[in-house]
């Protein structure tokens, strides 16, 4: 991937992800979810902020259901203009088609994630991405939504979910890009 732009790398890796066999996608997603639920950052967290999978991203609907069944506070993202906020859900049935067709929770003010430090200390955000490298740099989808959100919640624990082919040795990055603490693939932690 040396010498390629973020856009070129993103396009190549997403093409592979989109062509992933459905059976492999489901099984790899299940393995990734199982590894996440055993990770210390996850088990310690009371509040889980998690993307809702779209297309061939690592599937998260079963993870959201698991979190809800274990009594964790669960929040999903909702986009408004250039910003993204997380809103609590009580069921995956609440999610409806939103920004670019991605499932989103209702934007109810009384369910907005509170960024207070005492809550951030007990929170984990699970983030998506197109490509990652072994130093945990991330190429997202180009909108900067997660970078902007994470700037507002310093100190929150971060985990990214990815298939092993989404991990490269090194990728281009910008100084404002926020790196996840942990990346989990079907093969283990990066």
Coordinates of N, CA and C in Angstrom, one line a residue:
X1 N 0.8 -1.2 0.0 CA 0.0 0.0 0.0 C 0.9 1.3 0.0
X2 N 2.2 1.1 0.0 CA 3.1 2.2 0.0 C 2.8 3.1 -1.2
X3 N 2.8 4.4 -0.9 CA 2.7 5.4 -2.0 C 1.2 5.7 -2.4
X4 N 0.3 5.0 -1.8 CA -1.1 5.2 -2.2 C -1.8 6.2 -1.3
X5 N -2.8 6.8 -1.8 CA -3.5 7.8 -0.9 C -4.5 7.0 0.0
X6 N -5.0 7.8 1.0 CA -6.1 7.2 1.8 C -7.2 6.7 1.0
X7 N -7.6 7.6 0.1 CA -8.8 7.2 -0.8 C -8.6 6.0 -1.6
X8 N -7.4 5.8 -2.2 CA -7.1 4.6 -2.9 C -7.1 3.3 -2.1
X9 N -6.4 3.5 -0.9 CA -6.4 2.3 0.0 C -7.8 2.0 0.5
X10 N -8.6 3.0 0.9 CA -10.0 2.8 1.3 C -10.7 2.0 0.2
X11 N -10.7 2.5 -1.0 CA -11.4 1.9 -2.1 C -11.0 0.4 -2.3
X12 N -9.7 0.1 -2.3 CA -9.3 -1.2 -2.5 C -9.8 -2.2 -1.4
X13 N -9.6 -1.8 -0.1 CA -10.0 -2.6 1.0 C -11.5 -2.8 1.1
X14 N -12.2 -1.7 0.8 CA -13.7 -1.8 0.9 C -14.2 -2.7 -0.2
X15 N -13.6 -2.7 -1.4 CA -14.0 -3.6 -2.5 C -13.8 -5.1 -2.0
X16 N -12.7 -5.4 -1.3 CA -12.6 -6.8 -0.8 C -13.6 -7.0 0.2
X17 N -13.9 -6.1 1.1 CA -14.9 -6.3 2.2 C -16.3 -6.5 1.6
X18 N -16.7 -5.7 0.6 CA -18.0 -5.9 0.0 C -18.2 -7.2 -0.8
X19 N -17.1 -7.8 -1.2 CA -17.1 -9.1 -1.9 C -17.1 -10.3 -1.0
X20 N -16.9 -10.0 0.3 CA -16.8 -11.1 1.2 C -18.0 -12.0 1.2
X21 N -17.8 -13.3 1.1 CA -18.8 -14.3 1.2 C -19.7 -14.1 2.4
X22 N -21.0 -14.2 2.3 CA -21.9 -13.9 3.4 C -21.6 -14.9 4.6
X23 N -21.4 -16.1 4.3 CA -21.1 -17.1 5.4 C -19.8 -16.7 6.2
X24 N -18.8 -16.4 5.4 CA -17.5 -16.0 6.1 C -17.7 -14.7 6.8
X25 N -18.4 -13.7 6.3 CA -18.7 -12.4 6.9 C -19.4 -12.7 8.3
X26 N -20.5 -13.5 8.2 CA -21.2 -13.8 9.5 C -20.4 -14.5 10.5
X27 N -19.6 -15.5 10.1 CA -18.8 -16.3 11.1 C -17.7 -15.4 11.6
X28 N -17.0 -14.6 10.8 CA -15.9 -13.8 11.2 C -16.5 -12.7 12.2
X29 N -17.6 -12.1 11.8 CA -18.3 -11.2 12.7 C -18.6 -11.8 14.1
X30 N -19.1 -13.0 14.1 CA -19.4 -13.7 15.3 C -18.2 -13.9 16.2
X31 N -17.1 -14.3 15.5 CA -15.8 -14.5 16.2 C -15.3 -13.2 16.8
X32 N -15.4 -12.1 16.1 CA -14.9 -10.8 16.5 C -15.8 -10.3 17.7
X33 N -17.1 -10.5 17.6 CA -18.0 -10.1 18.7 C -17.7 -10.9 20.0
X34 N -17.4 -12.2 19.8 CA -17.1 -13.0 21.0 C -15.8 -12.6 21.7
X35 N -14.8 -12.2 20.8 CA -13.5 -11.7 21.4 C -13.7 -10.4 22.1
X36 N -14.5 -9.5 21.5 CA -14.8 -8.2 22.2 C -15.4 -8.4 23.5
X37 N -16.4 -9.3 23.6 CA -17.2 -9.4 24.9 C -16.3 -10.0 26.0
X38 N -15.2 -10.6 25.7 CA -14.3 -11.1 26.7 C -13.1 -10.1 27.0
X39 N -13.0 -9.0 26.3 CA -11.9 -8.1 26.5 C -12.2 -7.3 27.7
X40 N -11.1 -7.0 28.5 CA -11.2 -6.2 29.8 C -11.9 -4.9 29.6
X41 N -11.6 -4.2 28.5 CA -12.2 -2.9 28.3 C -13.7 -3.0 28.2
X42 N -14.2 -4.1 27.6 CA -15.6 -4.3 27.4 C -16.3 -4.7 28.7
X43 N -15.6 -5.7 29.4 CA -16.2 -6.2 30.6 C -16.3 -5.1 31.7
X44 N -15.4 -4.2 31.7 CA -15.3 -3.1 32.7 C -16.3 -2.0 32.4
X45 N -16.8 -1.9 31.2 CA -17.6 -0.8 30.8 C -19.1 -1.0 31.1
X46 N -19.7 0.0 31.7 CA -21.2 0.0 31.9 C -21.9 0.6 30.8
X47 N -21.3 1.5 30.1 CA -21.9 2.3 28.9 C -21.1 1.9 27.7
X48 N -21.9 1.3 26.7 CA -21.3 0.9 25.4 C -21.9 1.8 24.3
X49 N -21.0 2.5 23.7 CA -21.3 3.3 22.5 C -20.9 2.5 21.3
X50 N -21.8 2.2 20.4 CA -21.4 1.3 19.3 C -22.0 1.6 18.0
X51 N -21.3 1.6 16.9 CA -21.8 1.8 15.6 C -22.8 0.7 15.3
X52 N -23.7 1.0 14.4 CA -24.6 0.0 13.9 C -24.1 -0.4 12.5
X53 N -23.8 -1.7 12.3 CA -23.2 -2.2 11.1 C -24.1 -1.9 9.9
X54 N -23.4 -1.6 8.8 CA -24.0 -1.3 7.5 C -23.2 -2.0 6.4
X55 N -23.9 -2.5 5.5 CA -23.3 -3.3 4.4 C -22.4 -4.4 5.0
X56 N -21.2 -4.5 4.6 CA -20.3 -5.6 5.1 C -19.4 -5.2 6.2
X57 N -19.7 -4.2 7.0 CA -18.9 -3.9 8.2 C -19.0 -5.1 9.1
X58 N -18.1 -5.2 10.1 CA -18.2 -6.2 11.1 C -19.6 -6.0 11.7
X59 N -20.4 -7.1 11.7 CA -21.8 -7.0 12.1 C -21.9 -6.7 13.6
X60 N -22.8 -5.8 14.0 CA -22.9 -5.4 15.4 C -24.3 -5.6 16.0
X61 N -25.3 -5.9 15.2 CA -26.6 -6.0 15.8 C -26.7 -7.1 16.9
X62 N -26.1 -8.2 16.7 CA -26.1 -9.3 17.7 C -25.3 -8.8 18.9
X63 N -24.2 -8.0 18.7 CA -23.5 -7.4 19.9 C -24.4 -6.5 20.6
X64 N -25.1 -5.6 19.9 CA -26.0 -4.7 20.6 C -27.0 -5.4 21.4
X65 N -27.6 -6.5 20.9 CA -28.6 -7.3 21.6 C -28.0 -7.9 22.8
X66 N -26.7 -8.4 22.7 CA -26.0 -9.0 23.8 C -25.8 -8.0 24.9
X67 N -25.4 -6.8 24.6 CA -25.2 -5.7 25.5 C -26.4 -5.4 26.3
X68 N -27.5 -5.3 25.5 CA -28.8 -4.9 26.1 C -29.2 -6.1 27.1
X69 N -29.0 -7.3 26.7 CA -29.4 -8.4 27.6 C -28.6 -8.5 28.9
X70 N -27.4 -8.0 28.9 CA -26.6 -8.0 30.1 C -26.7 -6.8 31.0
X71 N -27.6 -5.9 30.6 CA -27.9 -4.7 31.4 C -26.9 -3.5 31.2
X72 N -26.1 -3.6 30.1 CA -25.3 -2.4 29.8 C -26.1 -1.3 29.2
X73 N -25.7 -0.1 29.5 CA -26.4 1.1 28.8 C -25.8 1.1 27.4
X74 N -26.7 1.1 26.4 CA -26.3 1.0 25.0 C -26.7 2.2 24.2
X75 N -25.7 2.8 23.5 CA -25.9 4.0 22.7 C -25.4 3.8 21.3
X76 N -26.2 4.3 20.3 CA -25.8 4.2 18.9 C -25.7 5.6 18.3
X77 N -24.9 5.8 17.2 CA -24.7 7.1 16.7 C -25.9 7.6 15.8
X78 N -26.1 8.9 15.8 CA -27.0 9.6 14.9 C -26.3 10.8 14.3
X79 N -26.3 11.0 13.0 CA -25.7 12.1 12.4 C -26.6 13.3 12.2
X80 N -26.2 14.5 12.5 CA -26.9 15.7 12.2 C -25.9 16.7 11.6
X81 N -26.0 16.9 10.3 CA -25.1 17.8 9.7 C -23.7 17.3 9.7
X82 N -22.7 18.0 10.2 CA -21.3 17.6 10.3 C -21.0 16.9 11.6
X83 N -22.0 16.8 12.5 CA -21.8 16.2 13.8 C -22.5 14.9 14.0
X84 N -22.0 14.1 15.0 CA -22.6 12.9 15.3 C -22.7 12.8 16.9
X85 N -23.9 12.4 17.3 CA -24.1 12.2 18.8 C -24.5 10.7 19.0
X86 N -24.4 10.3 20.2 CA -24.9 8.9 20.5 C -26.1 9.0 21.4
X87 N -27.1 8.2 21.1 CA -28.4 8.1 21.9 C -28.6 6.7 22.4
X88 N -29.1 6.7 23.6 CA -29.4 5.4 24.2 C -30.5 4.7 23.5
X89 N -30.4 3.3 23.4 CA -31.5 2.5 22.8 C -31.8 1.5 23.9
X90 N -33.0 1.0 23.8 CA -33.5 -0.1 24.7 C -33.8 -1.4 23.9
X91 N -33.7 -1.2 22.6 CA -34.0 -2.4 21.7 C -33.4 -2.0 20.3
X92 N -33.0 -3.0 19.6 CA -32.5 -2.8 18.2 C -33.6 -2.4 17.3
X93 N -34.9 -2.8 17.7 CA -36.0 -2.5 17.0 C -36.3 -1.0 16.8
X94 N -35.7 -0.2 17.7 CA -35.8 1.3 17.6 C -35.0 1.9 16.5
X95 N -34.1 1.2 15.9 CA -33.2 1.7 14.9 C -34.0 1.8 13.6
X96 N -33.8 3.0 12.9 CA -34.4 3.2 11.6 C -33.5 3.8 10.6
X97 N -33.7 3.7 9.4 CA -32.9 4.2 8.3 C -32.6 5.7 8.5
X98 N -31.3 6.0 8.5 CA -30.9 7.4 8.7 C -29.9 7.9 7.6
X99 N -28.9 8.5 8.1 CA -27.8 9.1 7.2 C -27.3 8.0 6.3
X100 N -27.3 8.2 5.0 CA -26.9 7.3 4.0 C -27.5 5.9 4.1
X101 N -28.7 5.9 4.7 CA -29.4 4.6 4.9 C -28.9 3.8 6.1
X102 N -27.9 4.3 6.9 CA -27.4 3.6 8.0 C -28.4 3.6 9.1
X103 N -28.7 2.5 9.8 CA -29.7 2.5 10.9 C -29.2 3.5 12.0
X104 N -30.2 4.3 12.5 CA -29.9 5.2 13.6 C -31.0 5.2 14.7
X105 N -30.6 5.6 15.9 CA -31.6 5.6 16.9 C -32.4 6.9 16.8
X106 N -33.6 7.0 17.4 CA -34.3 8.3 17.5 C -33.4 9.3 18.2
X107 N -33.5 10.6 17.8 CA -32.7 11.6 18.4 C -33.3 12.3 19.6
X108 N -33.7 11.5 20.5 CA -34.4 12.0 21.7 C -33.4 12.6 22.7
X109 N -33.6 13.9 23.0 CA -32.7 14.6 23.9 C -32.6 13.9 25.3
X110 N -33.6 13.2 25.8 CA -33.5 12.6 27.1 C -32.7 11.3 27.0
X111 N -32.3 10.9 25.8 CA -31.5 9.7 25.7 C -30.1 10.0 25.2
X112 N -29.7 11.2 25.1 CA -28.4 11.6 24.7 C -27.3 11.2 25.6
X113 N -26.2 10.6 25.1 CA -25.1 10.2 25.9 C -24.5 11.4 26.6
X114 N -24.3 11.3 27.9 CA -23.8 12.4 28.7 C -22.3 12.2 28.8
X115 N -21.5 13.3 28.5 CA -20.1 13.2 28.4 C -19.3 13.5 29.7
X116 N -20.1 13.5 30.8 CA -19.4 13.8 32.1 C -18.3 12.8 32.4
X117 N -17.3 13.3 33.0 CA -16.1 12.5 33.2 C -16.4 11.2 34.0
X118 N -17.3 11.2 35.0 CA -17.5 10.0 35.7 C -18.2 8.9 34.9
X119 N -19.0 9.3 33.8 CA -19.6 8.4 32.9 C -18.5 7.9 31.9
X120 N -17.7 8.9 31.4 CA -16.7 8.5 30.4 C -15.8 7.4 30.9
X121 N -15.5 7.5 32.2 CA -14.6 6.5 32.8 C -15.1 5.1 32.8
X122 N -16.5 5.0 32.7 CA -17.1 3.7 32.7 C -17.7 3.4 31.3
X123 N -17.1 4.0 30.3 CA -17.7 3.9 28.9 C -16.6 3.3 28.0
X124 N -17.2 2.6 26.9 CA -16.3 2.1 25.8 C -17.0 2.5 24.5
X125 N -16.3 3.0 23.6 CA -16.9 3.3 22.3 C -16.3 2.3 21.3
X126 N -17.1 1.6 20.5 CA -16.8 0.6 19.5 C -16.9 1.3 18.2
X127 N -15.8 1.4 17.5 CA -15.8 2.2 16.2 C -15.5 1.4 15.0
X128 N -16.1 1.8 13.9 CA -15.8 1.1 12.6 C -14.6 1.8 11.9
X129 N -14.3 1.3 10.8 CA -13.3 1.9 9.9 C -13.1 1.1 8.7
X130 N -12.5 1.7 7.7 CA -12.2 1.0 6.4 C -10.9 0.2 6.5
X131 N -9.9 0.9 7.0 CA -8.5 0.3 7.0 C -7.8 0.7 8.3
X132 N -7.0 -0.2 8.9 CA -6.2 0.1 10.1 C -4.8 -0.3 9.8
X133 N -3.8 0.1 10.6 CA -2.5 -0.4 10.5 C -2.1 -0.9 11.9
X134 N -0.9 -1.5 12.0 CA -0.5 -2.1 13.2 C -0.1 -1.1 14.3
X135 N 0.0 0.2 14.0 CA 0.2 1.2 15.0 C -1.1 1.8 15.4
X136 N -2.2 1.2 14.9 CA -3.6 1.6 15.2 C -4.1 2.9 14.5
X137 N -3.4 3.3 13.5 CA -3.9 4.4 12.7 C -5.2 3.9 11.9
X138 N -6.1 4.8 11.6 CA -7.4 4.4 11.1 C -7.7 5.2 9.9
X139 N -8.2 4.6 8.8 CA -8.8 5.3 7.7 C -10.3 5.0 7.8
X140 N -11.1 6.0 8.0 CA -12.5 5.9 8.1 C -13.1 6.0 6.8
X141 N -14.3 6.6 6.7 CA -15.0 6.7 5.5 C -15.0 8.1 4.9
X142 N -14.2 8.9 5.5 CA -13.9 10.2 4.9 C -14.7 11.4 5.5
X143 N -15.7 11.1 6.4 CA -16.5 12.2 6.9 C -15.9 12.8 8.2
X144 N -15.0 12.2 8.9 CA -14.4 12.7 10.1 C -15.4 12.7 11.3
X145 N -16.5 12.0 11.2 CA -17.5 12.0 12.3 C -16.9 11.5 13.6
X146 N -16.2 10.3 13.6 CA -15.7 9.7 14.8 C -14.5 10.6 15.3
X147 N -13.7 11.1 14.5 CA -12.6 12.0 15.0 C -13.2 13.2 15.7
X148 N -14.2 13.8 15.2 CA -14.8 15.0 15.8 C -15.5 14.6 17.1
X149 N -16.2 13.5 17.1 CA -16.9 13.0 18.4 C -15.8 12.7 19.4
X150 N -14.8 12.0 19.1 CA -13.8 11.5 20.1 C -13.0 12.7 20.7
X151 N -12.9 13.8 19.9 CA -12.2 15.0 20.5 C -13.0 15.5 21.6
X152 N -14.3 15.3 21.6 CA -15.2 15.9 22.7 C -15.3 15.0 23.9
X153 N -14.8 13.7 23.8 CA -14.9 12.8 25.0 C -13.5 12.3 25.3
X154 N -12.6 13.1 25.7 CA -11.2 12.7 26.0 C -11.2 11.6 27.1
X155 N -10.4 10.6 27.0 CA -10.3 9.6 28.0 C -11.2 8.4 27.9
X156 N -12.2 8.5 26.9 CA -13.1 7.3 26.7 C -12.3 6.2 26.1
X157 N -12.5 5.0 26.6 CA -11.9 3.8 26.0 C -12.4 3.5 24.6
X158 N -11.5 3.1 23.7 CA -11.8 2.9 22.3 C -11.4 1.6 21.8
X159 N -12.3 0.9 21.1 CA -12.0 -0.4 20.4 C -12.5 -0.3 19.0
X160 N -11.8 -0.8 18.1 CA -12.2 -0.9 16.7 C -12.4 -2.3 16.3
X161 N -13.4 -2.6 15.5 CA -13.7 -3.9 15.0 C -13.3 -4.0 13.5
X162 N -12.6 -5.0 13.1 CA -12.2 -5.1 11.7 C -11.9 -6.6 11.3
X163 N -12.1 -6.9 10.1 CA -11.6 -8.2 9.6 C -10.1 -8.1 9.4
X164 N -9.5 -9.2 9.5 CA -8.0 -9.3 9.4 C -7.4 -8.7 8.1
X165 N -8.1 -8.8 7.0 CA -7.6 -8.2 5.8 C -7.7 -6.7 5.8
X166 N -8.4 -6.1 6.7 CA -8.4 -4.6 6.8 C -7.2 -4.1 7.6
X167 N -6.3 -4.9 8.1 CA -5.1 -4.5 8.8 C -4.0 -4.5 7.8
X168 N -3.3 -3.3 7.7 CA -2.1 -3.2 6.8 C -0.9 -2.9 7.7
X169 N 0.3 -3.0 7.2 CA 1.5 -2.8 8.0 C 1.5 -1.3 8.4
X170 N 1.3 -0.4 7.4 CA 1.3 1.0 7.7 C 0.4 1.7 6.6
X171 N -0.3 2.8 7.1 CA -1.1 3.6 6.2 C -0.8 5.0 6.4
X172 N -1.2 5.9 5.5 CA -1.0 7.3 5.7 C -2.0 7.8 6.8
X173 N -1.5 8.8 7.5 CA -2.4 9.3 8.6 C -2.1 10.8 8.8
X174 N -3.1 11.5 9.4 CA -3.0 12.9 9.7 C -2.9 13.0 11.2
X175 N -2.3 14.1 11.7 CA -2.0 14.3 13.1 C -3.3 14.4 13.9
X176 N -4.4 14.8 13.3 CA -5.7 14.9 14.0 C -6.5 13.6 14.0
X177 N -6.0 12.6 13.3 CA -6.7 11.3 13.4 C -6.5 10.7 14.8
X178 N -7.6 10.2 15.3 CA -7.6 9.5 16.6 C -7.5 8.0 16.4
X179 N -6.6 7.4 17.1 CA -6.3 6.0 17.0 C -7.1 5.2 18.0
X180 N -7.7 4.1 17.7 CA -8.3 3.3 18.8 C -7.2 2.6 19.6
X181 N -7.5 2.4 20.9 CA -6.6 1.7 21.8 C -6.4 0.3 21.4
X182 N -7.4 -0.3 20.9 CA -7.4 -1.8 20.6 C -8.1 -2.0 19.3
X183 N -7.6 -2.9 18.5 CA -8.3 -3.3 17.3 C -8.5 -4.9 17.4
X184 N -9.8 -5.3 17.2 CA -10.1 -6.7 17.3 C -10.5 -7.3 16.0
X185 N -9.8 -8.3 15.6 CA -10.2 -9.0 14.3 C -10.6 -10.5 14.7
X186 N -11.0 -11.2 13.7 CA -11.4 -12.6 13.9 C -10.1 -13.4 14.4
X187 N -8.9 -12.9 14.1 CA -7.7 -13.6 14.5 C -7.2 -13.2 15.9
X188 N -7.8 -12.1 16.4 CA -7.3 -11.7 17.7 C -7.1 -10.2 17.8
X189 N -6.4 -9.8 18.8 CA -6.2 -8.3 19.1 C -5.0 -7.9 18.3
X190 N -5.1 -6.7 17.7 CA -3.9 -6.1 17.0 C -3.3 -5.1 18.0

